[in-house]
Short mmCIF file of C-alpha atoms and ligand atoms in Angstrom, two decimals:
data_model
loop_
_atom_site.label_atom_id
_atom_site.label_comp_id
_atom_site.label_asym_id
_atom_site.label_seq_id
_atom_site.Cartn_x
_atom_site.Cartn_y
_atom_site.Cartn_z
CA MET U 200 18.00 -19.73 4.38
CA THR U 201 17.87 -20.57 0.69
CA ARG U 202 17.71 -17.81 -1.85
CA MET U 203 14.13 -18.79 -2.70
CA THR U 204 13.10 -18.69 0.98
CA ALA U 205 14.74 -15.30 1.37
CA VAL U 206 12.91 -13.95 -1.67
CA LEU U 207 9.59 -15.29 -0.41
CA ALA U 208 10.21 -13.86 3.05
CA ALA U 209 11.12 -10.49 1.56
CA LEU U 210 8.03 -10.55 -0.64
CA LEU U 211 5.84 -11.32 2.35
CA LEU U 212 7.36 -8.52 4.41
CA THR U 213 7.23 -6.05 1.55
CA ALA U 214 3.64 -6.97 0.95
CA CYS U 215 2.80 -6.41 4.57
CA THR U 216 3.40 -2.70 4.92
CA MET U 217 2.65 -0.01 2.37
CA ASN U 218 4.06 3.52 2.36
CA MET U 219 4.61 3.38 6.11
CA GLN U 220 7.86 5.31 5.64
CA ALA U 221 5.82 8.20 4.22
CA VAL U 222 4.47 9.09 7.66
CA ARG U 223 7.92 9.18 9.29
CA GLU U 224 9.56 12.57 9.89
CA PRO U 225 13.21 12.58 11.03
CA SER U 226 13.37 12.95 14.85
CA ARG U 227 9.69 14.03 14.96
CA SER U 228 7.69 10.89 14.26
CA TYR U 229 8.23 7.23 13.52
CA ALA U 230 5.98 4.33 12.61
CA VAL U 231 6.71 0.64 13.08
CA ALA U 232 4.78 -2.55 12.39
CA THR U 233 4.66 -5.35 14.94
CA ALA U 234 5.17 -9.05 14.19
CA PRO U 235 4.61 -10.14 10.57
CA PRO U 236 2.63 -11.33 8.80
CA TRP U 237 -0.17 -9.62 10.77
CA GLN U 238 1.62 -6.27 10.95
CA SER U 239 -0.14 -3.88 13.28
CA MET U 240 1.10 -0.29 13.10
CA VAL U 241 2.36 1.71 16.06
CA TYR U 242 2.94 5.42 15.41
CA ALA U 243 4.85 7.69 17.78
CA ALA U 244 5.44 11.44 17.55
CA ARG U 245 7.32 13.98 19.59
CA THR U 246 5.36 17.20 20.18
CA ASP U 247 6.07 20.43 22.11
CA SER U 248 4.20 18.97 25.05
CA GLY U 249 4.88 15.27 25.25
CA VAL U 250 5.20 12.15 23.17
CA VAL U 251 2.03 10.91 21.50
CA VAL U 252 1.35 7.35 20.31
CA VAL U 253 -1.42 6.09 18.02
CA ASP U 254 -2.30 2.40 18.51
CA LEU U 255 -0.24 -0.18 20.35
CA GLY U 256 0.20 -3.18 18.06
CA TRP U 257 0.26 -6.86 18.93
CA TYR U 258 2.94 -9.50 19.59
CA GLY U 259 6.23 -7.91 20.61
CA ALA U 260 4.61 -4.49 20.67
CA GLY U 261 6.59 -3.35 23.73
CA ASN U 262 9.90 -3.85 21.92
CA ASP U 263 8.62 -2.34 18.70
CA LEU U 264 7.32 0.67 20.58
CA ARG U 265 10.72 1.14 22.26
CA ARG U 266 12.36 0.93 18.84
CA ALA U 267 10.08 3.64 17.47
CA LEU U 268 10.63 5.85 20.50
CA ARG U 269 14.42 5.51 20.27
CA ARG U 270 14.21 7.11 16.82
CA LEU U 271 12.69 10.12 18.57
CA GLY U 272 15.23 10.09 21.42
CA ALA U 273 12.41 9.09 23.78
CA ARG U 274 11.67 6.26 26.21
CA PRO U 275 8.34 4.60 27.02
CA GLU U 276 8.05 6.64 30.24
CA ASP U 277 8.13 9.83 28.14
CA VAL U 278 4.85 8.90 26.43
CA THR U 279 2.13 11.18 27.75
CA ASP U 280 -0.83 10.32 25.53
CA VAL U 281 -1.95 7.20 23.69
CA PHE U 282 -4.78 7.32 21.15
CA ILE U 283 -6.46 4.00 20.35
CA THR U 284 -8.53 3.52 17.21
CA HIS U 285 -10.21 0.43 18.64
CA THR U 286 -9.66 -2.30 21.17
CA HIS U 287 -9.24 -5.47 19.13
CA ARG U 288 -6.31 -7.32 20.66
CA ASP U 289 -4.01 -6.68 17.70
CA HIS U 290 -4.01 -2.93 18.38
CA ILE U 291 -3.55 -2.63 22.12
CA GLY U 292 -0.70 -5.07 22.78
CA GLY U 293 1.87 -2.58 24.06
CA TRP U 294 -0.18 -0.92 26.80
CA ARG U 295 1.98 -2.22 29.67
CA ALA U 296 5.05 -0.42 28.31
CA VAL U 297 3.33 2.98 28.57
CA ARG U 298 0.98 2.42 31.50
CA GLN U 299 1.68 5.90 32.91
CA ALA U 300 0.16 7.60 29.84
CA ARG U 301 -3.35 8.95 29.36
CA PHE U 302 -5.25 6.47 27.18
CA HIS U 303 -7.70 8.23 24.86
CA LEU U 304 -10.44 6.29 23.12
CA SER U 305 -14.10 6.83 22.40
CA ALA U 306 -16.58 6.53 25.24
CA ALA U 307 -18.34 3.71 23.39
CA GLU U 308 -15.07 1.78 23.11
CA ALA U 309 -13.82 2.36 26.65
CA PRO U 310 -15.76 -0.53 28.29
CA TYR U 311 -14.03 -2.97 25.90
CA PHE U 312 -10.65 -1.64 27.06
CA GLN U 313 -11.46 -2.10 30.73
CA GLY U 314 -12.91 -5.59 30.79
CA ALA U 315 -16.50 -4.33 31.17
CA ALA U 316 -17.61 -5.36 27.67
CA HIS U 317 -16.52 -7.99 25.14
CA HIS U 318 -16.39 -7.84 21.37
CA GLY U 319 -19.00 -10.00 19.65
CA ASP U 320 -17.15 -10.94 16.46
CA LEU U 321 -16.01 -14.57 16.25
CA PRO U 322 -12.22 -13.92 16.05
CA SER U 323 -12.40 -11.72 19.17
CA ARG U 324 -14.50 -14.23 21.10
CA THR U 325 -12.15 -17.05 20.12
CA GLY U 326 -9.09 -14.97 21.00
CA GLU U 327 -10.49 -14.10 24.40
CA ALA U 328 -11.40 -17.73 25.13
CA VAL U 329 -7.94 -18.98 24.16
CA LEU U 330 -5.64 -16.13 25.14
CA GLY U 331 -7.61 -14.28 27.82
CA ASN U 332 -8.21 -10.58 28.28
CA PRO U 333 -5.65 -8.53 26.29
CA ALA U 334 -6.50 -5.20 27.92
CA PRO U 335 -5.98 -3.58 31.33
CA TRP U 336 -8.58 -4.08 34.00
CA MET U 337 -10.62 -1.16 35.32
CA GLY U 338 -8.36 1.30 37.15
CA GLU U 339 -5.04 -0.10 35.89
CA VAL U 340 -4.44 2.81 33.50
CA HIS U 341 -5.79 6.36 33.10
CA VAL U 342 -8.57 6.17 30.52
CA ARG U 343 -9.83 9.45 29.04
CA PRO U 344 -12.90 8.68 26.94
CA PHE U 345 -14.22 11.22 24.44
CA ALA U 346 -17.93 11.15 23.57
CA SER U 347 -17.84 13.34 20.46
CA ASP U 348 -15.34 14.53 17.86
CA THR U 349 -12.61 16.25 19.86
CA ALA U 350 -9.46 18.30 19.19
CA PHE U 351 -6.41 17.71 21.42
CA VAL U 352 -3.75 20.43 21.37
CA PHE U 353 -0.08 19.55 21.89
CA GLY U 354 1.80 22.83 21.54
CA ARG U 355 1.92 23.57 17.81
CA ASP U 356 0.22 20.30 16.94
CA THR U 357 -3.46 19.49 17.05
CA LEU U 358 -4.69 15.90 16.96
CA ARG U 359 -8.30 15.61 15.85
CA ALA U 360 -10.31 12.61 17.03
CA TYR U 361 -13.39 11.47 15.11
CA LEU U 362 -15.99 8.90 16.03
CA LEU U 363 -16.10 6.21 13.35
CA PRO U 364 -18.31 3.39 14.63
CA GLY U 365 -18.84 0.27 12.54
CA HIS U 366 -15.78 -1.99 12.69
CA THR U 367 -16.29 -1.89 16.47
CA PRO U 368 -19.04 0.02 18.30
CA GLY U 369 -16.65 2.74 19.44
CA HIS U 370 -14.07 2.76 16.65
CA ALA U 371 -12.36 6.15 16.14
CA ALA U 372 -10.11 7.82 13.57
CA TYR U 373 -7.39 10.42 14.21
CA LEU U 374 -6.00 13.19 12.05
CA PHE U 375 -2.50 14.30 12.96
CA ARG U 376 0.08 16.09 10.80
CA ARG U 377 -2.01 15.45 7.67
CA VAL U 378 -2.12 11.70 8.30
CA LEU U 379 -5.54 10.12 8.86
CA PHE U 380 -5.27 7.05 11.10
CA MET U 381 -8.29 4.94 10.19
CA GLY U 382 -7.75 1.84 12.30
CA ASP U 383 -9.47 -1.15 10.73
CA ALA U 384 -12.07 0.93 8.89
CA PHE U 385 -10.51 -0.26 5.64
CA SER U 386 -8.46 -3.31 4.64
CA TRP U 387 -5.82 -4.30 2.13
CA HIS U 388 -5.07 -7.73 0.72
CA LEU U 389 -2.26 -9.09 -1.42
CA VAL U 390 -4.93 -10.18 -3.87
CA GLY U 391 -7.47 -7.43 -4.44
CA GLY U 392 -5.70 -4.51 -2.80
CA ILE U 393 -7.73 -1.85 -0.96
CA SER U 394 -11.18 -2.92 0.25
CA PRO U 395 -13.82 -2.09 2.87
CA ALA U 396 -13.20 -3.47 6.37
CA ASP U 397 -13.04 -7.27 6.57
CA GLU U 398 -16.52 -8.49 7.47
CA ILE U 399 -15.40 -11.35 9.69
CA PHE U 400 -13.75 -8.90 12.11
CA THR U 401 -16.36 -6.17 11.75
CA GLU U 402 -19.38 -5.59 13.96
CA ASN U 403 -21.43 -3.61 11.42
CA SER U 404 -20.00 -3.44 7.91
CA GLN U 405 -22.78 -1.30 6.49
CA ALA U 406 -22.43 1.29 9.25
CA ASN U 407 -18.66 1.27 8.82
CA ARG U 408 -18.85 2.06 5.10
CA GLY U 409 -21.45 4.78 5.56
CA ASN U 410 -19.55 6.40 8.43
CA VAL U 411 -16.26 6.21 6.53
CA ARG U 412 -17.84 8.06 3.62
CA ALA U 413 -19.29 10.75 5.90
CA LEU U 414 -15.95 11.15 7.68
CA LEU U 415 -13.94 11.46 4.47
CA ASP U 416 -16.40 14.03 3.09
CA ARG U 417 -15.70 16.16 6.16
CA VAL U 418 -12.02 15.50 6.74
CA LEU U 419 -10.40 15.35 3.30
CA PRO U 420 -11.03 19.08 2.67
CA LEU U 421 -8.92 19.79 5.78
CA GLY U 422 -5.85 18.37 4.01
CA VAL U 423 -4.93 14.70 4.27
CA ASP U 424 -1.74 13.46 2.63
CA TRP U 425 -2.06 9.82 3.70
CA ALA U 426 -4.80 7.58 5.04
CA CYS U 427 -3.32 4.68 7.01
CA ASN U 428 -5.06 1.66 8.37
CA ALA U 429 -3.94 -0.02 11.58
CA HIS U 430 -2.07 -2.69 9.59
CA ALA U 431 0.48 -0.26 8.18
CA LYS U 432 -1.12 0.31 4.79
CA CYS U 433 -0.92 4.00 3.92
CA VAL U 434 -2.69 5.26 0.81
CA LYS U 435 -3.17 8.59 -0.95
CA PRO U 436 -6.83 9.35 -0.24
CA ASP U 437 -7.95 10.06 -3.80
CA SER U 438 -11.42 9.47 -5.22
CA ALA U 439 -10.57 5.89 -6.27
CA PHE U 440 -9.57 5.10 -2.69
CA VAL U 441 -12.80 6.56 -1.33
CA ARG U 442 -14.85 4.58 -3.85
CA ARG U 443 -13.11 1.32 -3.01
CA ILE U 444 -13.39 1.50 0.76
CA THR U 445 -17.00 2.66 0.79
CA LYS U 446 -18.23 0.19 -1.83
CA GLY U 447 -21.72 -0.88 -0.85
CA GLY U 448 -22.14 1.92 1.70
CA GLU U 449 -24.94 4.49 1.92
ZN1 ZN G 980 -9.96 -4.54 14.32
#
């Protein structure tokens, strides 16, 4: 590899995650990003009552998940609970590695995870036509849908789940250890930085922006150190951030 190629590769990789290390706690939690340049984040945490994972990445997700779990001294079979922000194929890739876990997602999103419904956006339809169903079929894993905002207690930790429809019909966000996992409810680009969710991948952009604003109004007062999207971009949720990701919303 020439020096120039190495520099470009490093720039690309550096550009692809942002502050992901900020949500890592030694031996307690670890976050990894699956295959660049797409970079889907997988977050794993050890709690008093099991190992919890938020989102499951894309290509190579099984290996990346194992890598994250090793940092916690855990194996895939130790994972008890998986929380999925939404079921686009780039966030559920590693499900086979943790098929024994309880899979939590919103009730509106569950049919998309079990082959009973199909996302309507063009990239999802194309992906399904070319690559097939990325998710388990009905009955292959334990799905635990939640129909309203719900708190899940894991010993001393509480994970709070919030409905955040817009990017997909049943998109959700999760607050855990002062990190707000926002899935694809906001985006980041090398040119332009933080922005509302990408329209091409988003079912209802207007609803997404309005629901993001309502969620942040409620959740930020609880104490949020970082807001991360599902592509490993973590941002301090200050007023400029809120303005940028809700631009054009209600
Ligand atoms: Zn998405």
